[in-house]
CSV table of C-alpha atoms and ligand atoms in Angstrom, one decimal:
chain,number,residue,atom,x,y,z
F,5,MET,CA,43.4,-28.0,-126.5
F,6,LYS,CA,43.0,-30.2,-123.5
F,7,LYS,CA,43.4,-28.5,-120.1
F,8,LEU,CA,45.2,-29.9,-117.1
F,9,LEU,CA,44.3,-29.0,-113.5
F,10,PHE,CA,47.8,-29.3,-112.1
F,11,GLY,CA,49.7,-29.1,-108.8
F,12,ALA,CA,46.9,-29.6,-106.3
F,13,ASN,CA,48.1,-30.8,-102.9
F,14,GLN,CA,44.7,-32.6,-102.3
F,15,ILE,CA,42.0,-33.6,-104.6
F,16,LEU,CA,38.7,-34.7,-102.9
F,17,THR,CA,37.0,-36.8,-105.6
F,18,CYS,CA,33.9,-37.7,-103.6
F,19,GLU,CA,33.6,-40.6,-106.0
F,20,SER,CA,31.1,-43.3,-105.5
F,21,LYS,CA,32.0,-45.6,-108.4
F,22,TYR,CA,29.1,-44.1,-110.3
F,23,LYS,CA,26.5,-45.2,-107.7
F,24,ASN,CA,26.0,-41.4,-107.5
F,25,TYR,CA,25.1,-41.0,-103.8
F,26,LYS,CA,26.6,-42.0,-100.5
F,27,ILE,CA,24.9,-43.5,-97.4
F,28,GLY,CA,26.1,-44.7,-94.0
F,29,LYS,CA,29.9,-45.3,-93.7
F,30,GLU,CA,30.4,-44.4,-97.4
F,31,LEU,CA,29.7,-40.8,-96.5
F,32,SER,CA,33.0,-40.7,-94.5
F,33,ASP,CA,35.0,-41.5,-97.7
F,34,ILE,CA,36.0,-38.4,-99.7
F,35,GLY,CA,38.2,-40.2,-102.1
F,36,LEU,CA,41.4,-38.2,-101.3
F,37,LEU,CA,44.1,-38.1,-103.9
F,38,HIS,CA,47.6,-36.6,-103.6
F,39,SER,CA,50.0,-35.8,-106.6
F,40,HIS,CA,47.3,-36.2,-109.2
F,41,SER,CA,46.2,-34.0,-112.1
F,42,ILE,CA,42.8,-33.8,-113.8
F,43,VAL,CA,42.6,-33.8,-117.6
F,44,ILE,CA,39.7,-31.7,-119.0
F,45,GLU,CA,38.3,-31.9,-122.5
F,46,ASP,CA,35.1,-30.4,-123.9
F,47,GLY,CA,34.1,-29.3,-120.5
F,48,LEU,CA,34.2,-32.8,-119.1
F,49,ILE,CA,36.6,-34.7,-116.9
F,50,LYS,CA,38.6,-36.8,-119.4
F,51,ASP,CA,41.1,-38.4,-117.0
F,52,ILE,CA,42.5,-38.3,-113.5
F,53,ILE,CA,46.2,-39.2,-113.6
F,54,SER,CA,49.1,-39.6,-111.2
F,55,ASN,CA,51.7,-36.8,-111.7
F,56,ASN,CA,54.4,-39.5,-112.1
F,57,SER,CA,52.8,-40.8,-115.3
F,58,LEU,CA,52.5,-37.3,-116.8
F,59,ASN,CA,54.9,-37.2,-119.7
F,60,ASN,CA,54.5,-33.9,-121.5
F,61,ARG,CA,52.8,-31.0,-119.8
F,62,SER,CA,53.2,-28.8,-122.9
F,63,ASP,CA,50.4,-30.8,-124.5
F,64,PHE,CA,48.0,-29.1,-122.2
F,65,GLU,CA,46.7,-25.6,-121.3
F,66,ILE,CA,47.7,-25.6,-117.6
F,67,ILE,CA,45.4,-24.4,-114.8
F,68,ASP,CA,47.8,-24.0,-112.0
F,69,VAL,CA,46.4,-24.9,-108.6
F,70,SER,CA,49.8,-25.5,-106.9
F,71,GLY,CA,49.4,-26.4,-103.2
F,72,LYS,CA,45.7,-26.0,-103.2
F,73,THR,CA,42.8,-28.3,-102.3
F,74,VAL,CA,40.3,-29.2,-105.1
F,75,LEU,CA,36.7,-30.3,-104.5
F,76,PRO,CA,33.9,-31.0,-106.9
F,77,GLY,CA,32.0,-27.8,-107.6
F,78,LEU,CA,29.7,-27.2,-104.6
F,79,VAL,CA,26.0,-27.9,-105.2
F,80,GLU,CA,23.6,-25.5,-103.4
F,81,CYS,CA,20.4,-27.6,-103.7
F,82,HIS,CA,17.7,-25.5,-102.0
F,83,THR,CA,17.4,-21.7,-102.0
F,84,HIS,CA,14.7,-19.0,-102.0
F,85,LEU,CA,17.0,-16.3,-103.3
F,86,ALA,CA,14.4,-14.8,-105.7
F,87,PHE,CA,13.2,-12.5,-103.0
F,88,ALA,CA,12.9,-8.7,-102.6
F,89,GLY,CA,12.5,-6.6,-99.5
F,90,ASN,CA,13.8,-7.0,-96.0
F,91,ARG,CA,12.6,-8.6,-92.8
F,92,SER,CA,15.0,-7.2,-90.3
F,93,ASP,CA,12.0,-5.9,-88.2
F,94,GLU,CA,10.9,-9.5,-87.8
F,95,PHE,CA,14.4,-10.5,-86.9
F,96,LYS,CA,14.3,-8.1,-84.1
F,97,MET,CA,11.0,-9.6,-83.0
F,98,LYS,CA,12.6,-13.0,-83.0
F,99,LEU,CA,15.4,-11.8,-80.8
F,100,ASP,CA,12.7,-10.6,-78.4
F,101,GLY,CA,11.4,-14.2,-78.3
F,102,ILE,CA,8.5,-14.1,-80.8
F,103,SER,CA,8.6,-17.3,-82.8
F,104,TYR,CA,8.8,-17.7,-86.6
F,105,GLU,CA,5.4,-19.5,-86.6
F,106,GLU,CA,3.8,-16.7,-84.4
F,107,ILE,CA,5.1,-14.1,-86.9
F,108,ALA,CA,3.6,-16.0,-89.7
F,109,LYS,CA,0.2,-16.3,-87.9
F,110,ARG,CA,0.3,-12.5,-87.4
F,111,GLY,CA,0.4,-12.1,-91.2
F,112,GLY,CA,4.2,-11.5,-91.4
F,113,GLY,CA,6.8,-13.9,-92.5
F,114,ILE,CA,6.5,-15.3,-96.1
F,115,LEU,CA,3.5,-12.9,-96.8
F,116,LYS,CA,5.7,-9.9,-96.1
F,117,THR,CA,8.2,-11.0,-98.7
F,118,VAL,CA,5.2,-11.7,-101.1
F,119,ASN,CA,4.2,-8.0,-100.8
F,120,SER,CA,7.8,-6.9,-101.7
F,121,VAL,CA,8.1,-9.3,-104.6
F,122,ARG,CA,4.7,-8.3,-106.1
F,123,ASN,CA,5.8,-4.7,-106.0
F,124,CYS,CA,9.0,-5.2,-108.0
F,125,SER,CA,9.7,-5.7,-111.7
F,126,VAL,CA,11.4,-8.7,-113.3
F,127,THR,CA,14.4,-6.5,-113.8
F,128,ASP,CA,14.5,-5.4,-110.1
F,129,LEU,CA,14.3,-9.0,-109.1
F,130,PHE,CA,17.0,-10.0,-111.5
F,131,TYR,CA,19.5,-7.5,-110.1
F,132,LEU,CA,18.7,-8.5,-106.5
F,133,MET,CA,19.3,-12.1,-107.4
F,134,LYS,CA,22.4,-11.5,-109.5
F,135,SER,CA,24.5,-10.3,-106.6
F,136,ARG,CA,23.4,-13.3,-104.5
F,137,VAL,CA,24.3,-15.7,-107.3
F,138,ASP,CA,27.7,-14.0,-107.6
F,139,GLU,CA,28.3,-14.5,-103.9
F,140,PHE,CA,27.5,-18.2,-104.2
F,141,ILE,CA,29.9,-18.6,-107.2
F,142,SER,CA,32.7,-16.9,-105.1
F,143,GLN,CA,32.2,-19.7,-102.6
F,144,GLY,CA,32.7,-22.5,-105.2
F,145,VAL,CA,29.1,-23.2,-106.1
F,146,THR,CA,28.7,-24.4,-109.6
F,147,THR,CA,25.0,-25.7,-109.5
F,148,LEU,CA,22.3,-23.7,-107.8
F,149,GLU,CA,18.6,-24.4,-107.2
F,150,ILE,CA,16.2,-21.4,-106.9
F,151,LYS,CA,12.5,-21.5,-106.0
F,152,SER,CA,9.6,-19.3,-106.7
F,153,GLY,CA,7.0,-19.1,-103.8
F,154,TYR,CA,6.9,-15.4,-103.1
F,155,GLY,CA,4.5,-14.5,-105.8
F,156,LEU,CA,1.5,-16.7,-104.8
F,157,ASN,CA,-0.6,-15.7,-107.8
F,158,PHE,CA,-0.3,-16.5,-111.5
F,159,GLU,CA,1.3,-13.2,-112.5
F,160,ASN,CA,3.9,-13.1,-109.8
F,161,GLU,CA,4.9,-16.8,-109.6
F,162,ILE,CA,5.5,-16.6,-113.3
F,163,LYS,CA,7.4,-13.3,-112.9
F,164,GLN,CA,9.7,-15.0,-110.4
F,165,LEU,CA,10.3,-18.0,-112.6
F,166,HIS,CA,11.1,-15.7,-115.5
F,167,ALA,CA,13.6,-13.9,-113.4
F,168,ILE,CA,15.2,-17.3,-112.5
F,169,LYS,CA,15.3,-18.1,-116.2
F,170,LEU,CA,17.1,-14.8,-116.9
F,171,ILE,CA,19.6,-15.7,-114.2
F,172,ASP,CA,20.2,-19.0,-115.8
F,173,GLU,CA,20.8,-17.4,-119.2
F,174,SER,CA,23.3,-14.9,-117.8
F,175,PHE,CA,25.4,-17.2,-115.6
F,176,ALA,CA,27.7,-20.1,-116.6
F,177,ILE,CA,26.6,-22.2,-113.6
F,178,ASP,CA,23.6,-24.5,-113.8
F,179,ILE,CA,20.5,-22.9,-112.3
F,180,ILE,CA,17.7,-25.4,-111.4
F,181,PRO,CA,14.2,-23.8,-111.2
F,182,THR,CA,11.6,-25.0,-108.7
F,183,PHE,CA,7.9,-24.0,-108.5
F,184,LEU,CA,6.8,-23.3,-105.0
F,185,GLY,CA,3.4,-21.8,-105.5
F,186,ALA,CA,2.2,-23.9,-102.5
F,187,HIS,CA,4.5,-22.0,-100.1
F,188,THR,CA,1.7,-20.5,-98.0
F,189,TYR,CA,-1.9,-19.3,-98.7
F,190,PRO,CA,-1.9,-15.7,-100.0
F,191,THR,CA,-3.9,-13.2,-98.0
F,192,GLU,CA,-6.7,-13.1,-100.6
F,193,PHE,CA,-7.2,-16.9,-100.2
F,194,LYS,CA,-6.6,-17.2,-96.5
F,195,VAL,CA,-10.1,-18.7,-96.0
F,196,ASP,CA,-11.0,-19.9,-99.4
F,197,HIS,CA,-8.2,-22.5,-99.8
F,198,ASN,CA,-10.0,-24.4,-102.6
F,199,SER,CA,-9.9,-21.4,-105.0
F,200,TYR,CA,-6.1,-21.0,-104.6
F,201,LEU,CA,-5.6,-24.8,-105.0
F,202,LYS,CA,-7.6,-24.6,-108.2
F,203,ILE,CA,-5.4,-21.8,-109.6
F,204,ILE,CA,-2.2,-23.9,-108.7
F,205,ASN,CA,-3.6,-27.1,-110.2
F,206,ASP,CA,-5.6,-25.9,-113.2
F,207,VAL,CA,-3.6,-22.8,-114.3
F,208,MET,CA,-0.1,-22.5,-112.8
F,209,ILE,CA,1.2,-26.0,-113.1
F,210,PRO,CA,0.0,-26.7,-116.7
F,211,TYR,CA,1.4,-23.3,-117.8
F,212,ILE,CA,4.8,-23.8,-116.0
F,213,SER,CA,5.1,-27.3,-117.5
F,214,LYS,CA,4.2,-26.2,-121.0
F,215,ASN,CA,6.7,-23.4,-120.9
F,216,LYS,CA,9.4,-25.4,-119.2
F,217,LEU,CA,9.7,-22.8,-116.4
F,218,ALA,CA,10.4,-25.3,-113.6
F,219,GLU,CA,12.0,-28.7,-113.2
F,220,PHE,CA,10.6,-29.4,-109.7
F,221,CYS,CA,7.4,-28.8,-107.9
F,222,ASP,CA,7.8,-28.1,-104.1
F,223,ALA,CA,5.3,-27.3,-101.3
F,224,PHE,CA,5.4,-26.4,-97.6
F,225,CYS,CA,3.5,-29.0,-95.6
F,226,GLU,CA,2.9,-27.3,-92.3
F,227,THR,CA,0.1,-26.2,-90.0
F,228,THR,CA,0.6,-22.6,-91.1
F,229,ALA,CA,0.7,-23.6,-94.8
F,230,PHE,CA,-0.6,-26.7,-96.7
F,231,SER,CA,-2.1,-29.9,-95.3
F,232,ALA,CA,-0.9,-33.3,-96.4
F,233,GLU,CA,-4.2,-33.8,-98.4
F,234,GLU,CA,-3.7,-30.5,-100.2
F,235,VAL,CA,-0.1,-31.3,-101.0
F,236,ASP,CA,-1.2,-34.8,-102.3
F,237,LYS,CA,-3.5,-33.2,-104.9
F,238,ILE,CA,-0.9,-30.7,-106.0
F,239,PHE,CA,1.7,-33.5,-106.4
F,240,ASP,CA,-0.8,-35.6,-108.5
F,241,VAL,CA,-1.1,-32.7,-110.9
F,242,ALA,CA,2.6,-31.8,-110.9
F,243,SER,CA,3.6,-35.4,-111.6
F,244,LYS,CA,1.1,-35.7,-114.5
F,245,ASN,CA,2.6,-32.5,-115.9
F,246,GLY,CA,6.1,-34.0,-115.8
F,247,LEU,CA,7.5,-32.0,-112.8
F,248,LYS,CA,9.7,-33.8,-110.3
F,249,ILE,CA,8.7,-33.6,-106.6
F,250,ARG,CA,10.3,-32.3,-103.4
F,251,LEU,CA,8.7,-31.2,-100.2
F,252,HIS,CA,9.4,-28.9,-97.2
F,253,THR,CA,8.2,-31.1,-94.4
F,254,GLU,CA,8.6,-31.9,-90.6
F,255,GLN,CA,10.0,-28.4,-89.9
F,256,PHE,CA,7.8,-27.6,-86.9
F,257,ASN,CA,5.1,-30.2,-87.0
F,258,SER,CA,4.6,-33.7,-88.5
F,259,ILE,CA,1.3,-33.5,-90.3
F,260,GLY,CA,1.6,-36.3,-92.8
F,261,GLY,CA,3.9,-34.7,-95.3
F,262,LEU,CA,6.5,-37.4,-95.2
F,263,ASP,CA,4.0,-40.1,-96.3
F,264,ILE,CA,2.8,-38.0,-99.2
F,265,ALA,CA,6.4,-37.3,-100.3
F,266,ILE,CA,7.1,-41.1,-100.2
F,267,LYS,CA,3.9,-41.8,-102.1
F,268,HIS,CA,4.9,-39.5,-104.9
F,269,ASN,CA,8.4,-40.8,-105.0
F,270,ALA,CA,9.9,-37.4,-104.1
F,271,THR,CA,13.5,-36.6,-105.1
F,272,SER,CA,14.0,-35.0,-101.7
F,273,VAL,CA,12.4,-34.2,-98.4
F,274,ASP,CA,13.7,-31.0,-96.9
F,275,HIS,CA,14.0,-29.7,-93.3
F,276,LEU,CA,13.1,-32.7,-91.1
F,277,GLU,CA,14.0,-30.9,-87.8
F,278,VAL,CA,11.1,-32.7,-86.0
F,279,ILE,CA,11.3,-36.1,-87.8
F,280,ASP,CA,10.9,-39.0,-85.4
F,281,ASN,CA,12.3,-42.5,-85.4
F,282,SER,CA,9.3,-43.9,-87.4
F,283,GLY,CA,9.9,-41.2,-90.0
F,284,ILE,CA,13.6,-42.1,-90.2
F,285,SER,CA,12.8,-45.8,-90.7
F,286,LYS,CA,10.4,-44.9,-93.5
F,287,LEU,CA,13.2,-43.0,-95.3
F,288,ALA,CA,16.0,-45.5,-94.6
F,289,GLU,CA,17.4,-47.0,-97.7
F,290,LYS,CA,14.9,-45.2,-99.9
F,291,GLU,CA,16.4,-43.1,-102.8
F,292,ILE,CA,14.9,-39.9,-101.4
F,293,VAL,CA,17.4,-37.3,-100.3
F,294,CYS,CA,17.0,-35.8,-96.8
F,295,VAL,CA,18.1,-32.1,-97.3
F,296,LEU,CA,19.0,-30.6,-93.9
F,297,PHE,CA,19.5,-26.9,-92.9
F,298,PRO,CA,21.7,-26.3,-90.0
F,299,GLY,CA,21.5,-22.6,-90.7
F,300,VAL,CA,17.7,-22.6,-90.1
F,301,SER,CA,18.0,-24.1,-86.7
F,302,PHE,CA,20.8,-21.7,-85.9
F,303,PHE,CA,18.9,-18.7,-87.2
F,304,LEU,CA,15.6,-19.6,-85.6
F,305,ASN,CA,17.1,-21.1,-82.4
F,306,HIS,CA,15.1,-24.2,-83.3
F,307,LYS,CA,16.1,-27.9,-82.8
F,308,PHE,CA,18.6,-29.4,-85.3
F,309,ALA,CA,17.5,-32.2,-87.7
F,310,PRO,CA,18.8,-35.6,-86.4
F,311,ALA,CA,21.7,-35.8,-88.9
F,312,ARG,CA,23.5,-38.5,-87.0
F,313,GLU,CA,20.4,-40.8,-86.8
F,314,LEU,CA,19.6,-40.2,-90.4
F,315,ILE,CA,23.1,-41.1,-91.6
F,316,ASP,CA,23.4,-44.1,-89.3
F,317,SER,CA,20.1,-45.4,-90.6
F,318,ASN,CA,21.4,-45.2,-94.2
F,319,CYS,CA,19.3,-42.3,-95.3
F,320,ILE,CA,20.8,-40.1,-98.1
F,321,VAL,CA,21.8,-36.8,-96.4
F,322,ALA,CA,22.5,-33.5,-98.1
F,323,LEU,CA,23.1,-30.0,-96.7
F,324,SER,CA,22.0,-26.6,-97.9
F,325,THR,CA,21.6,-23.0,-96.8
F,326,ASP,CA,17.9,-22.7,-97.5
F,327,TYR,CA,18.9,-19.1,-98.1
F,328,ASN,CA,15.8,-16.9,-97.6
F,329,PRO,CA,14.9,-13.7,-95.7
F,330,GLY,CA,12.9,-15.3,-92.9
F,331,SER,CA,14.3,-18.5,-91.6
F,332,SER,CA,17.9,-18.5,-92.8
F,333,ASN,CA,19.3,-15.1,-94.0
F,334,ILE,CA,22.6,-16.8,-94.4
F,335,LEU,CA,24.2,-16.4,-97.9
F,336,ASN,CA,27.1,-18.6,-97.1
F,337,LEU,CA,27.3,-22.3,-97.8
F,338,HIS,CA,30.6,-22.6,-95.9
F,339,LEU,CA,29.1,-21.3,-92.7
F,340,ILE,CA,26.3,-24.0,-93.1
F,341,MET,CA,29.0,-26.7,-93.4
F,342,GLN,CA,30.8,-25.3,-90.3
F,343,ILE,CA,27.5,-25.2,-88.2
F,344,ALA,CA,26.9,-28.9,-89.3
F,345,ALA,CA,30.3,-29.8,-87.9
F,346,LEU,CA,29.9,-27.9,-84.7
F,347,ARG,CA,26.3,-28.6,-83.9
F,348,MET,CA,25.1,-31.7,-85.8
F,349,LYS,CA,27.8,-34.2,-85.0
F,350,MET,CA,28.7,-34.6,-88.7
F,351,SER,CA,32.3,-35.2,-89.7
F,352,ILE,CA,34.1,-33.0,-92.1
F,353,GLU,CA,34.1,-35.8,-94.7
F,354,GLU,CA,30.4,-36.4,-94.3
F,355,ILE,CA,29.8,-32.6,-94.7
F,356,ILE,CA,31.8,-32.4,-97.9
F,357,ASN,CA,30.0,-35.3,-99.5
F,358,SER,CA,26.7,-33.7,-98.4
F,359,VAL,CA,27.3,-30.5,-100.3
F,360,THR,CA,28.6,-32.2,-103.4
F,361,LEU,CA,27.5,-35.7,-104.5
F,362,ASN,CA,24.4,-36.0,-102.3
F,363,ALA,CA,23.3,-32.4,-103.0
F,364,ALA,CA,23.6,-33.3,-106.7
F,365,LYS,CA,21.4,-36.3,-106.0
F,366,ALA,CA,18.8,-33.9,-104.4
F,367,LEU,CA,18.6,-32.2,-107.8
F,368,ASN,CA,18.5,-35.5,-109.7
F,369,ARG,CA,21.8,-34.9,-111.6
F,370,SER,CA,24.4,-36.8,-109.6
F,371,ASP,CA,25.1,-38.8,-112.8
F,372,LYS,CA,26.6,-35.6,-114.2
F,373,ILE,CA,28.0,-33.6,-111.3
F,374,GLY,CA,28.9,-33.8,-107.6
F,375,SER,CA,32.1,-35.8,-107.9
F,376,ILE,CA,35.4,-35.9,-109.7
F,377,GLU,CA,35.0,-38.9,-111.9
F,378,ILE,CA,35.8,-39.5,-115.6
F,379,GLY,CA,32.9,-38.4,-117.8
F,380,LYS,CA,31.4,-36.0,-115.3
F,381,GLN,CA,31.3,-32.2,-115.8
F,382,ALA,CA,34.6,-30.4,-115.1
F,383,ASP,CA,33.1,-28.4,-112.2
F,384,PHE,CA,35.5,-27.6,-109.4
F,385,ALA,CA,35.9,-25.5,-106.3
F,386,VAL,CA,39.6,-24.7,-105.5
F,387,PHE,CA,40.4,-23.8,-101.9
F,388,ASP,CA,43.4,-21.8,-100.8
F,389,THR,CA,44.8,-24.4,-98.4
F,390,ASP,CA,46.8,-27.6,-98.5
F,391,ASN,CA,44.4,-29.4,-96.2
F,392,TYR,CA,40.7,-29.7,-96.6
F,393,ALA,CA,40.0,-29.6,-92.8
F,394,ASP,CA,40.8,-25.8,-93.1
F,395,ILE,CA,37.6,-25.3,-95.0
F,396,ILE,CA,35.6,-26.1,-91.9
F,397,TYR,CA,38.1,-24.9,-89.3
F,398,ASN,CA,38.1,-21.3,-90.6
F,399,VAL,CA,34.6,-20.5,-89.4
F,400,GLY,CA,33.0,-17.6,-91.2
F,401,ARG,CA,35.8,-17.3,-93.8
F,402,ASN,CA,35.7,-18.1,-97.5
F,403,LEU,CA,38.8,-20.0,-98.5
F,404,ASN,CA,37.6,-20.7,-102.1
F,405,CYS,CA,40.0,-19.0,-104.5
F,406,MET,CA,38.8,-20.4,-107.9
F,407,THR,CA,35.5,-21.7,-109.3
F,408,ILE,CA,35.6,-23.7,-112.5
F,409,LYS,CA,32.5,-24.6,-114.4
F,410,ASN,CA,32.5,-27.0,-117.4
F,411,GLY,CA,36.3,-26.5,-117.5
F,412,GLU,CA,36.2,-22.7,-117.6
F,413,ILE,CA,37.5,-20.5,-114.7
F,414,ILE,CA,34.4,-18.4,-113.8
F,415,PHE,CA,35.8,-16.9,-110.5
F,416,LYS,CA,39.3,-16.2,-109.4
F,417,LYS,CA,40.2,-14.5,-106.1
F,418,SER,CA,42.6,-11.6,-106.9
S,523,LIG,O1,12.4,-23.2,-96.2
S,523,LIG,N1,9.7,-23.1,-94.5
S,523,LIG,C1,9.3,-22.5,-95.5
S,523,LIG,N2,9.9,-21.8,-96.3
S,523,LIG,C2,11.2,-21.2,-96.1
S,523,LIG,C3,11.2,-19.9,-95.4
S,523,LIG,C4,10.6,-18.8,-96.2
S,523,LIG,C5,10.5,-17.5,-95.5
S,523,LIG,O2,10.4,-17.4,-94.3
S,523,LIG,O3,10.5,-16.5,-96.3
S,523,LIG,C6,12.1,-22.3,-95.4
S,523,LIG,O4,12.4,-22.2,-94.3
S,524,LIG,FE1,13.1,-23.8,-98.0
């Protein structure tokens, strides 16, 4: 039986006439509909009809969203949630003025989490991740990317990717796995970089590709992590093995990562806190998504990425939590949206498009998800308000009351 999402006060379609991303002024258009219903069949959006032309509601199984605001299911396109352990001690150091980079140089940071992950089983990791995924679903997230990058040897990178696969098998939402073996050099290869690069390129990537354990290959191009030349070689191998490319770059230093990402036709470049005007011009009108993290700048007291300049230059902008224990211990996509409004000069409409359609583009699937258009997956986040501005205005609150994936209700606030 067909289903009918009926009674919404507002439907934000985020539609782009199947262009599947938005730039410049288009980002301000959220495709607002009143008095409309959404017909769902076989998990897909079959039709979007005006309530006046609705003849017989008894033909449908009704999903009642009376008075609510309906958005496309939110897309969380960049997380490191496959972590174990706790870095609250480093958080205290940060509050005392010691920087994230300094903590990394002292052997803490990512390497501390690597220790914790190496010491736990796939099952331990699975349960740690499960409650975090549940939390995202309660916020209206229907597609979620998760990276490895805290194993940093064959056994433990594969363990993380297996845990991500188990999460994918146990949740109705789409989980997108990314290999981030090039997150930083593990202690045992702190000096001998070539040996670790050889393991990534000759062992890990071919195995991951053969066993379909990741869709993307990511890396961290930074003075405390991988150089542009090193990333270039890794991306050569990843591309040959059929993995798509994304890159953490321009977070603290510009060391050539952007050019390498462009050379390899990356799907996204992520962070960009220190990108300059020449970098922005290089990305303008390219089909590479700029994934920005207001939460990282807030959490680290670091400068914000130039969202306004990127949008005004016609770059494709998406937003994400970057949820991780070191630079953004913020398991709340709504709070990220709110910080973007309050600190990055983005409008509410721009923010909503950046966590739906453009975030889907950052995962190379905006032809299937990210907007409410006929033929796309019936993925929705339903908010307990009659006005979408409330989603941003209620800072720190979660107004999502229903999450729908492929036409099925997977979360309902009691
Ligand atoms: O995206 N910058 C590199 N990686 C993560 C942080 C990981 C960590 O500190 O554990 C990020 O910010
Ligand atoms: Fe990240």
